[in-house]
PDB file of C-alpha atoms in Angstrom:
ATOM      1  CA  MET A 815     130.057  18.352  67.750  1.00 51.00           C
ATOM      2  CA  THR A 816     128.063  19.883  64.756  1.00 59.00           C
ATOM      3  CA  SER A 817     124.864  19.498  66.735  1.00 66.00           C
ATOM      4  CA  ALA A 818     126.300  21.288  69.858  1.00 60.00           C
ATOM      5  CA  TRP A 819     127.574  24.045  67.588  1.00 58.00           C
ATOM      6  CA  ARG A 820     124.257  24.411  65.928  1.00 64.00           C
ATOM      7  CA  THR A 821     122.299  24.458  69.167  1.00 68.00           C
ATOM      8  CA  TRP A 822     124.700  27.161  70.445  1.00 67.00           C
ATOM      9  CA  ARG A 823     123.952  29.275  67.278  1.00 68.00           C
ATOM     10  CA  GLU A 824     120.254  28.769  67.572  1.00 72.00           C
ATOM     11  CA  ASP A 825     120.322  29.734  71.233  1.00 74.00           C
ATOM     12  CA  ALA A 826     122.446  32.879  70.378  1.00 74.00           C
ATOM     13  CA  GLY A 827     120.251  33.619  67.572  1.00 76.00           C
ATOM     14  CA  GLY A 828     117.174  33.497  69.765  1.00 77.00           C
ATOM     15  CA  VAL A 829     118.863  35.758  72.405  1.00 78.00           C
ATOM     16  CA  GLY A 830     119.500  38.185  69.516  1.00 79.00           C
ATOM     17  CA  VAL A 831     115.990  38.041  68.335  1.00 79.00           C
ATOM     18  CA  LEU A 832     114.802  38.675  72.035  1.00 78.00           C
ATOM     19  CA  LEU A 833     117.236  41.575  72.320  1.00 79.00           C
ATOM     20  CA  ALA A 834     116.147  43.161  69.063  1.00 81.00           C
ATOM     21  CA  LEU A 835     112.517  42.871  70.285  1.00 78.00           C
ATOM     22  CA  ALA A 836     113.393  44.262  73.711  1.00 79.00           C
ATOM     23  CA  ALA A 837     115.328  47.258  71.899  1.00 78.00           C
ATOM     24  CA  GLY A 838     112.388  47.764  69.488  1.00 76.00           C
ATOM     25  CA  ALA A 839     109.882  47.921  72.276  1.00 72.00           C
ATOM     26  CA  TYR A 840     111.911  50.324  74.315  1.00 74.00           C
ATOM     27  CA  PHE A 841     112.396  52.767  71.312  1.00 74.00           C
ATOM     28  CA  LEU A 842     109.124  52.278  69.694  1.00 76.00           C
ATOM     29  CA  VAL A 843     106.908  52.264  72.982  1.00 72.00           C
ATOM     30  CA  LEU A 844     108.737  53.638  76.000  1.00 67.00           C
ATOM     31  CA  VAL A 845     110.777  56.425  74.594  1.00 65.00           C
ATOM     32  CA  PRO A 846     107.729  57.910  72.968  1.00 68.00           C
ATOM     33  CA  ARG A 847     105.575  57.518  76.118  1.00 68.00           C
ATOM     34  CA  GLN A 848     108.425  59.224  78.184  1.00 66.00           C
ATOM     35  CA  SER A 849     108.373  62.217  75.833  1.00 69.00           C
ATOM     36  CA  THR A 850     104.430  62.360  75.936  1.00 72.00           C
ATOM     37  CA  HIS A 851     104.772  62.281  79.680  1.00 73.00           C
ATOM     38  CA  GLU A 852     107.181  65.101  79.473  1.00 78.00           C
ATOM     39  CA  GLN A 853     104.892  67.046  77.173  1.00 77.00           C
ATOM     40  CA  ALA A 854     101.997  66.435  79.403  1.00 78.00           C
ATOM     41  CA  GLN A 855     103.965  67.865  82.235  1.00 83.00           C
ATOM     42  CA  THR A 856     105.046  70.943  80.306  1.00 83.00           C
ATOM     43  CA  ILE A 857     101.245  71.480  79.486  1.00 82.00           C
ATOM     44  CA  ARG A 858     100.309  71.101  83.143  1.00 84.00           C
ATOM     45  CA  ASP A 859     102.878  73.661  84.125  1.00 82.00           C
ATOM     46  CA  GLN A 860     101.932  76.098  81.513  1.00 81.00           C
ATOM     47  CA  THR A 861      98.225  75.619  82.562  1.00 83.00           C
ATOM     48  CA  ASP A 862      99.221  76.318  86.203  1.00 80.00           C
ATOM     49  CA  LEU A 863     101.044  79.440  85.170  1.00 79.00           C
ATOM     50  CA  VAL A 864      98.166  80.728  83.125  1.00 75.00           C
ATOM     51  CA  LEU A 865      95.565  79.934  86.022  1.00 78.00           C
ATOM     52  CA  SER A 866      97.884  81.988  88.271  1.00 78.00           C
ATOM     53  CA  GLN A 867      98.038  84.719  85.962  1.00 77.00           C
ATOM     54  CA  VAL A 868      94.305  84.594  85.733  1.00 77.00           C
ATOM     55  CA  ALA A 869      93.899  84.714  89.535  1.00 81.00           C
ATOM     56  CA  MET A 870      96.378  87.651  89.745  1.00 81.00           C
ATOM     57  CA  THR A 871      94.477  89.549  87.065  1.00 80.00           C
ATOM     58  CA  GLY A 872      91.259  89.102  89.052  1.00 77.00           C
ATOM     59  CA  THR A 873      92.738  90.393  92.229  1.00 81.00           C
ATOM     60  CA  GLN A 874      94.118  93.279  90.419  1.00 80.00           C
ATOM     61  CA  ARG A 875      90.574  93.946  89.067  1.00 77.00           C
ATOM     62  CA  ARG A 876      89.004  93.716  92.399  1.00 79.00           C
ATOM     63  CA  LEU A 877      91.591  96.083  93.849  1.00 76.00           C
ATOM     64  CA  ALA A 878      90.971  98.706  91.008  1.00 73.00           C
ATOM     65  CA  GLU A 879      87.258  98.322  91.545  1.00 72.00           C
ATOM     66  CA  GLN A 880      87.700  99.060  95.262  1.00 72.00           C
ATOM     67  CA  GLU A 881      90.062 101.996  94.579  1.00 70.00           C
ATOM     68  CA  LEU A 882      87.444 103.195  91.977  1.00 65.00           C
ATOM     69  CA  GLY A 883      84.661 102.967  94.508  1.00 63.00           C
ATOM     70  CA  ALA A 884      86.733 104.840  97.199  1.00 60.00           C
ATOM     71  CA  VAL A 885      87.333 107.539  94.791  1.00 55.00           C
ATOM     72  CA  ALA A 886      83.537 107.856  93.817  1.00 53.00           C
ATOM     73  CA  THR A 887      82.460 107.999  97.386  1.00 52.00           C
ATOM     74  CA  GLY A 888      85.350 110.270  98.601  1.00 52.00           C
ATOM     75  CA  THR A 889      87.096 108.065 100.872  1.00 51.00           C
ATOM     76  CA  GLY A 890      90.453 106.153 100.467  1.00 53.00           C
ATOM     77  CA  ASP A 891      93.999 107.244  99.458  1.00 54.00           C
ATOM     78  CA  ASP A 892      92.519 109.584  96.620  1.00 55.00           C
ATOM     79  CA  ALA A 893      90.024 111.296  98.730  1.00 62.00           C
ATOM     80  CA  PRO A 894      90.458 115.133  98.891  1.00 74.00           C
ATOM     81  CA  LEU A 895      92.370 116.512 101.762  1.00 81.00           C
ATOM     82  CA  ARG A 896      90.453 118.275 104.411  1.00 86.00           C
ATOM     83  CA  PRO A 897      91.044 121.868 105.207  1.00 89.00           C
ATOM     84  CA  ALA A 898      93.517 122.740 107.822  1.00 86.00           C
ATOM     85  CA  SER A 899      90.750 124.453 109.879  1.00 89.00           C
ATOM     86  CA  GLU A 900      89.431 120.970 110.869  1.00 91.00           C
ATOM     87  CA  PHE A 901      92.532 120.207 113.005  1.00 92.00           C
ATOM     88  CA  ASN A 902      90.664 120.519 116.281  1.00 93.00           C
ATOM     89  CA  HIS A 903      88.002 118.130 115.049  1.00 94.00           C
ATOM     90  CA  LEU A 904      90.832 115.638 113.996  1.00 94.00           C
ATOM     91  CA  LEU A 905      92.387 115.787 117.459  1.00 94.00           C
ATOM     92  CA  ALA A 906      88.986 115.035 119.070  1.00 94.00           C
ATOM     93  CA  ARG A 907      88.570 112.026 116.571  1.00 95.00           C
ATOM     94  CA  LEU A 908      92.082 110.747 117.408  1.00 95.00           C
ATOM     95  CA  ASN A 909      91.374 110.943 121.090  1.00 95.00           C
ATOM     96  CA  ASP A 910      88.014 109.101 120.654  1.00 95.00           C
ATOM     97  CA  ALA A 911      90.024 106.435 118.604  1.00 95.00           C
ATOM     98  CA  ALA A 912      92.509 106.186 121.499  1.00 95.00           C
ATOM     99  CA  VAL A 913      89.722 105.737 124.095  1.00 94.00           C
ATOM    100  CA  ARG A 914      88.025 103.046 122.001  1.00 95.00           C
ATOM    101  CA  SER A 915      91.366 101.151 121.777  1.00 93.00           C
ATOM    102  CA  GLU A 916      91.739 101.391 125.512  1.00 92.00           C
ATOM    103  CA  ILE A 917      94.760 103.756 125.424  1.00 93.00           C
ATOM    104  CA  THR A 918      94.571 106.313 128.049  1.00 92.00           C
ATOM    105  CA  LEU A 919      96.114 109.606 126.483  1.00 93.00           C
ATOM    106  CA  ASP A 920      98.100 111.783 128.889  1.00 92.00           C
ATOM    107  CA  LYS A 921      99.388 114.102 126.282  1.00 94.00           C
ATOM    108  CA  ILE A 922      98.005 115.369 122.848  1.00 93.00           C
ATOM    109  CA  MET A 923     100.354 117.844 121.541  1.00 94.00           C
ATOM    110  CA  PRO A 924     100.253 119.654 118.075  1.00 93.00           C
ATOM    111  CA  GLY A 925     103.712 120.007 116.547  1.00 92.00           C
ATOM    112  CA  SER A 926     105.198 121.836 113.692  1.00 91.00           C
ATOM    113  CA  VAL A 927     103.347 123.018 110.538  1.00 92.00           C
ATOM    114  CA  ASP A 928     105.062 122.532 107.003  1.00 90.00           C
ATOM    115  CA  LEU A 929     103.426 124.590 104.428  1.00 88.00           C
ATOM    116  CA  THR A 930     104.085 123.457 100.745  1.00 85.00           C
ATOM    117  CA  PRO A 931     102.028 124.304  97.520  1.00 83.00           C
ATOM    118  CA  GLU A 932     100.593 120.863  97.488  1.00 82.00           C
ATOM    119  CA  LEU A 933      99.675 120.368 101.213  1.00 85.00           C
ATOM    120  CA  THR A 934      99.878 121.520 104.756  1.00 89.00           C
ATOM    121  CA  ARG A 935     101.641 118.800 107.011  1.00 91.00           C
ATOM    122  CA  ARG A 936     100.892 119.203 110.713  1.00 94.00           C
ATOM    123  CA  ARG A 937     102.842 117.037 113.322  1.00 95.00           C
ATOM    124  CA  ILE A 938     100.951 115.694 116.298  1.00 95.00           C
ATOM    125  CA  SER A 939     102.392 113.820 119.342  1.00 95.00           C
ATOM    126  CA  LEU A 940     100.286 111.397 121.319  1.00 95.00           C
ATOM    127  CA  ALA A 941     101.414 109.759 124.453  1.00 94.00           C
ATOM    128  CA  GLY A 942      99.604 107.647 127.019  1.00 92.00           C
ATOM    129  CA  GLN A 943      99.269 104.237 128.601  1.00 91.00           C
ATOM    130  CA  GLY A 944      97.777 100.868 127.476  1.00 90.00           C
ATOM    131  CA  SER A 945      98.529  97.354 126.561  1.00 86.00           C
ATOM    132  CA  TYR A 946     100.332  96.305 123.477  1.00 84.00           C
ATOM    133  CA  PRO A 947      97.266  94.890 121.974  1.00 87.00           C
ATOM    134  CA  ALA A 948      95.554  98.321 122.564  1.00 89.00           C
ATOM    135  CA  CYS A 949      98.369 100.050 120.932  1.00 89.00           C
ATOM    136  CA  VAL A 950      98.096  97.767 117.823  1.00 90.00           C
ATOM    137  CA  THR A 951      94.393  98.286 117.818  1.00 92.00           C
ATOM    138  CA  LEU A 952      94.904 102.091 117.750  1.00 93.00           C
ATOM    139  CA  LEU A 953      97.430 101.805 114.760  1.00 92.00           C
ATOM    140  CA  ARG A 954      94.895  99.788 112.835  1.00 92.00           C
ATOM    141  CA  THR A 955      92.065 102.297 113.630  1.00 94.00           C
ATOM    142  CA  ILE A 956      94.406 105.272 112.456  1.00 93.00           C
ATOM    143  CA  ARG A 957      95.306 103.247 109.344  1.00 91.00           C
ATOM    144  CA  ASP A 958      91.369 102.497 108.569  1.00 90.00           C
ATOM    145  CA  GLU A 959      89.650 105.661 109.746  1.00 91.00           C
ATOM    146  CA  PHE A 960      92.309 108.433 109.085  1.00 91.00           C
ATOM    147  CA  PRO A 961      93.689 108.045 105.518  1.00 89.00           C
ATOM    148  CA  ASP A 962      95.130 111.459 105.676  1.00 89.00           C
ATOM    149  CA  VAL A 963      97.168 110.686 108.981  1.00 91.00           C
ATOM    150  CA  VAL A 964     100.689 109.026 108.664  1.00 90.00           C
ATOM    151  CA  VAL A 965     102.309 107.405 111.619  1.00 91.00           C
ATOM    152  CA  VAL A 966     105.822 108.469 111.642  1.00 91.00           C
ATOM    153  CA  ALA A 967     107.180 106.986 114.779  1.00 90.00           C
ATOM    154  CA  VAL A 968     105.728 104.389 117.473  1.00 90.00           C
ATOM    155  CA  SER A 969     107.266 103.878 120.875  1.00 88.00           C
ATOM    156  CA  ALA A 970     106.150 101.564 123.464  1.00 84.00           C
ATOM    157  CA  THR A 971     108.022 100.567 126.617  1.00 85.00           C
ATOM    158  CA  ARG A 972     107.077  98.553 129.675  1.00 79.00           C
ATOM    159  CA  GLY A 973     105.579 100.767 132.372  1.00 67.00           C
ATOM    160  CA  GLY A 974     106.898 100.880 135.957  1.00 63.00           C
ATOM    161  CA  PRO A 975     105.011  99.967 139.075  1.00 66.00           C
ATOM    162  CA  ASP A 976     103.181 103.252 139.154  1.00 66.00           C
ATOM    163  CA  THR A 977     101.538 102.371 135.849  1.00 63.00           C
ATOM    164  CA  GLY A 978     100.089  99.181 136.964  1.00 66.00           C
ATOM    165  CA  GLY A 979     102.313  97.252 134.275  1.00 65.00           C
ATOM    166  CA  ARG A 980     100.734  99.080 131.390  1.00 80.00           C
ATOM    167  CA  ALA A 981     102.887 100.029 128.454  1.00 83.00           C
ATOM    168  CA  MET A 982     103.967 103.593 128.055  1.00 88.00           C
ATOM    169  CA  VAL A 983     102.862 104.425 124.514  1.00 90.00           C
ATOM    170  CA  SER A 984     103.775 107.344 122.349  1.00 91.00           C
ATOM    171  CA  LEU A 985     103.110 108.005 118.635  1.00 93.00           C
ATOM    172  CA  GLU A 986     104.282 110.672 116.271  1.00 94.00           C
ATOM    173  CA  LEU A 987     101.787 111.537 113.582  1.00 94.00           C
ATOM    174  CA  ALA A 988     101.649 113.695 110.597  1.00 92.00           C
ATOM    175  CA  TRP A 989      98.350 115.069 109.305  1.00 92.00           C
ATOM    176  CA  HIS A 990      98.119 116.118 105.652  1.00 90.00           C
ATOM    177  CA  ALA A 991      95.484 118.797 104.951  1.00 90.00           C
ATOM    178  CA  GLN A 992      94.654 121.154 102.076  1.00 87.00           C
ATOM    179  CA  PRO A 993      97.390 123.649 101.252  1.00 85.00           C
ATOM    180  CA  SER A 994      97.229 126.831 103.154  1.00 75.00           C
ATOM    181  CA  PRO A 995      96.227 130.012 101.130  1.00 73.00           C
ATOM    182  CA  VAL A 996      99.300 131.655 102.288  1.00 62.00           C
ATOM    183  CA  ALA A 997     101.630 129.027 100.757  1.00 49.00           C
ATOM    184  CA  ASN A 998      99.901 129.485  97.402  1.00 52.00           C
ATOM    185  CA  SER A 999     100.031 133.153  97.240  1.00 51.00           C
ATOM    186  CA  PRO A1000     102.906 134.731  95.138  1.00 50.00           C
ATOM    187  CA  ALA A1001     105.902 136.034  96.860  1.00 49.00           C
ATOM    188  CA  GLN A1002     106.019 139.833  96.921  1.00 42.00           C
TER     189      GLN A1002
END
């Protein structure tokens, strides 16, 4: 019986040594490897963040250079406002833009004038016929070629049988021009 007891103790001791070796391997090899993996993932995440910030900074730099170029050439958002006396020239250019966009204007109507010390705001109503893509083309042309014109309202409705199915388009615009000398004169 002693030999069975001894064999069992040796087997239990062997299992204990194997468990101790497995625990040692786990805590000495696998746990540090997992923390190294986590550290590597953290470094990759930080690198991705820095790269996205570098890309964002590059985009901001390009936009700033474009704005600086627009100011230097006198175009863009910071371009000086045109004198209010160029209103008829503006209407002719708007009509030309509508024709290029395949919009047939039926009405170009000047609206109210708002005089402030900073600028003169002149309302313009355009109405005509065209397709929806033509209306979008006209809106893009106004955005790109007329930095001093703001689209206040857009309306496009399906035309009846007398219009050949073309949409009825109307635009309300506001043109910003140089301030009027009357608005800048002191009140008497």
